[in-house]
């Protein structure tokens, strides 16, 4: 049981390049999330998916797209990377833990946009 | 909308000393509250959570937190810290137990342990 996994762990892009961050969970959770973490700002929600086939915007969706490929996988795409998207990206999934809806996080992807 | 404030950006304590990290939330009804820990270069690990019932909740690694409705607080405590507790700690709140309800995070408190 790996929990939430993310690939890649680290990526360097040039401005204007595109890339997709991958996330998968093996806990049979319905809901999945993408956050970004920047110094002094905590974690901010980019997009989330309450169930397979649905996605919704969070606080900071501009410049990103997502795909909920199936129940396990939720990818985040940067179509044209900008230096402002340099950040650490975390994927999370949530499910019931003793009747309590709880989020579990992946190890993160560190992205540097030059 | 709910919000979370962690007033201390950085705290330094000696190994073996007690610890209290502060968290205040803003939400009209009873919130669902969480503490997560992030070790350097790692993801977030759940320490403990409060949903209802006993206002003093026990978590992993010897941590506990107390929900005080009158003070809108959910402070994290540990009686004796270890060097391995050096990390960043995040308080988070959500409004309901629904799966599509998002978490709102505080800006974090970085904990340094000195010998």
Short mmCIF file of C-alpha atoms in Angstrom, two decimals, chain A residues 46-103:
data_model
loop_
_atom_site.label_atom_id
_atom_site.label_comp_id
_atom_site.label_asym_id
_atom_site.label_seq_id
_atom_site.Cartn_x
_atom_site.Cartn_y
_atom_site.Cartn_z
CA UNK A 46 -5.16 24.63 -7.33
CA UNK A 47 -7.82 22.12 -8.42
CA UNK A 48 -9.71 19.27 -6.90
CA UNK A 49 -11.78 16.33 -8.04
CA UNK A 50 -14.62 15.12 -5.83
CA UNK A 51 -15.07 11.96 -7.88
CA UNK A 52 -14.01 10.31 -11.09
CA UNK A 53 -15.08 12.46 -14.02
CA UNK A 54 -15.44 15.73 -12.11
CA UNK A 55 -12.99 18.56 -11.48
CA UNK A 56 -13.35 21.99 -9.88
CA UNK A 57 -11.18 25.06 -9.49
CA UNK A 58 -9.57 25.94 -6.21
CA UNK A 59 -7.99 29.20 -5.07
CA UNK A 60 -5.22 29.48 -7.69
CA UNK A 61 -6.23 27.64 -10.90
CA UNK A 62 -4.86 30.07 -13.49
CA UNK A 63 -2.17 28.55 -15.70
CA UNK A 64 -3.09 24.97 -14.85
CA UNK A 65 -5.32 22.21 -16.16
CA UNK A 66 -6.19 18.88 -14.61
CA UNK A 67 -7.43 15.48 -15.70
CA UNK A 68 -9.04 12.85 -13.51
CA UNK A 69 -8.06 9.93 -15.66
CA UNK A 70 -9.73 7.30 -13.47
CA UNK A 71 -10.38 6.80 -9.78
CA UNK A 72 -6.68 6.30 -9.05
CA UNK A 73 -5.03 9.03 -11.11
CA UNK A 74 -5.22 12.82 -11.13
CA UNK A 75 -2.78 14.76 -13.28
CA UNK A 76 -1.84 18.45 -13.31
CA UNK A 77 -0.71 20.10 -16.53
CA UNK A 78 1.20 23.31 -17.06
CA UNK A 79 0.63 24.29 -20.70
CA UNK A 80 3.14 27.17 -20.81
CA UNK A 81 5.26 27.34 -17.69
CA UNK A 82 6.09 30.70 -16.11
CA UNK A 83 8.66 31.55 -13.41
CA UNK A 84 5.74 32.32 -11.06
CA UNK A 85 4.87 28.63 -11.18
CA UNK A 86 8.14 27.70 -9.48
CA UNK A 87 6.85 25.92 -6.41
CA UNK A 88 6.43 22.61 -4.66
CA UNK A 89 3.34 20.77 -5.81
CA UNK A 90 1.49 18.31 -3.60
CA UNK A 91 -1.19 15.87 -4.57
CA UNK A 92 -3.59 14.58 -1.94
CA UNK A 93 -6.49 12.19 -1.75
CA UNK A 94 -9.18 11.94 0.88
CA UNK A 95 -11.33 9.19 2.22
CA UNK A 96 -13.02 8.01 5.37
CA UNK A 97 -10.79 7.12 8.28
CA UNK A 98 -12.99 5.81 11.10
CA UNK A 99 -15.90 7.80 9.71
CA UNK A 100 -13.84 10.97 9.38
CA UNK A 101 -12.98 12.39 5.95
CA UNK A 102 -9.19 12.81 6.03
CA UNK A 103 -6.65 13.99 3.44
#
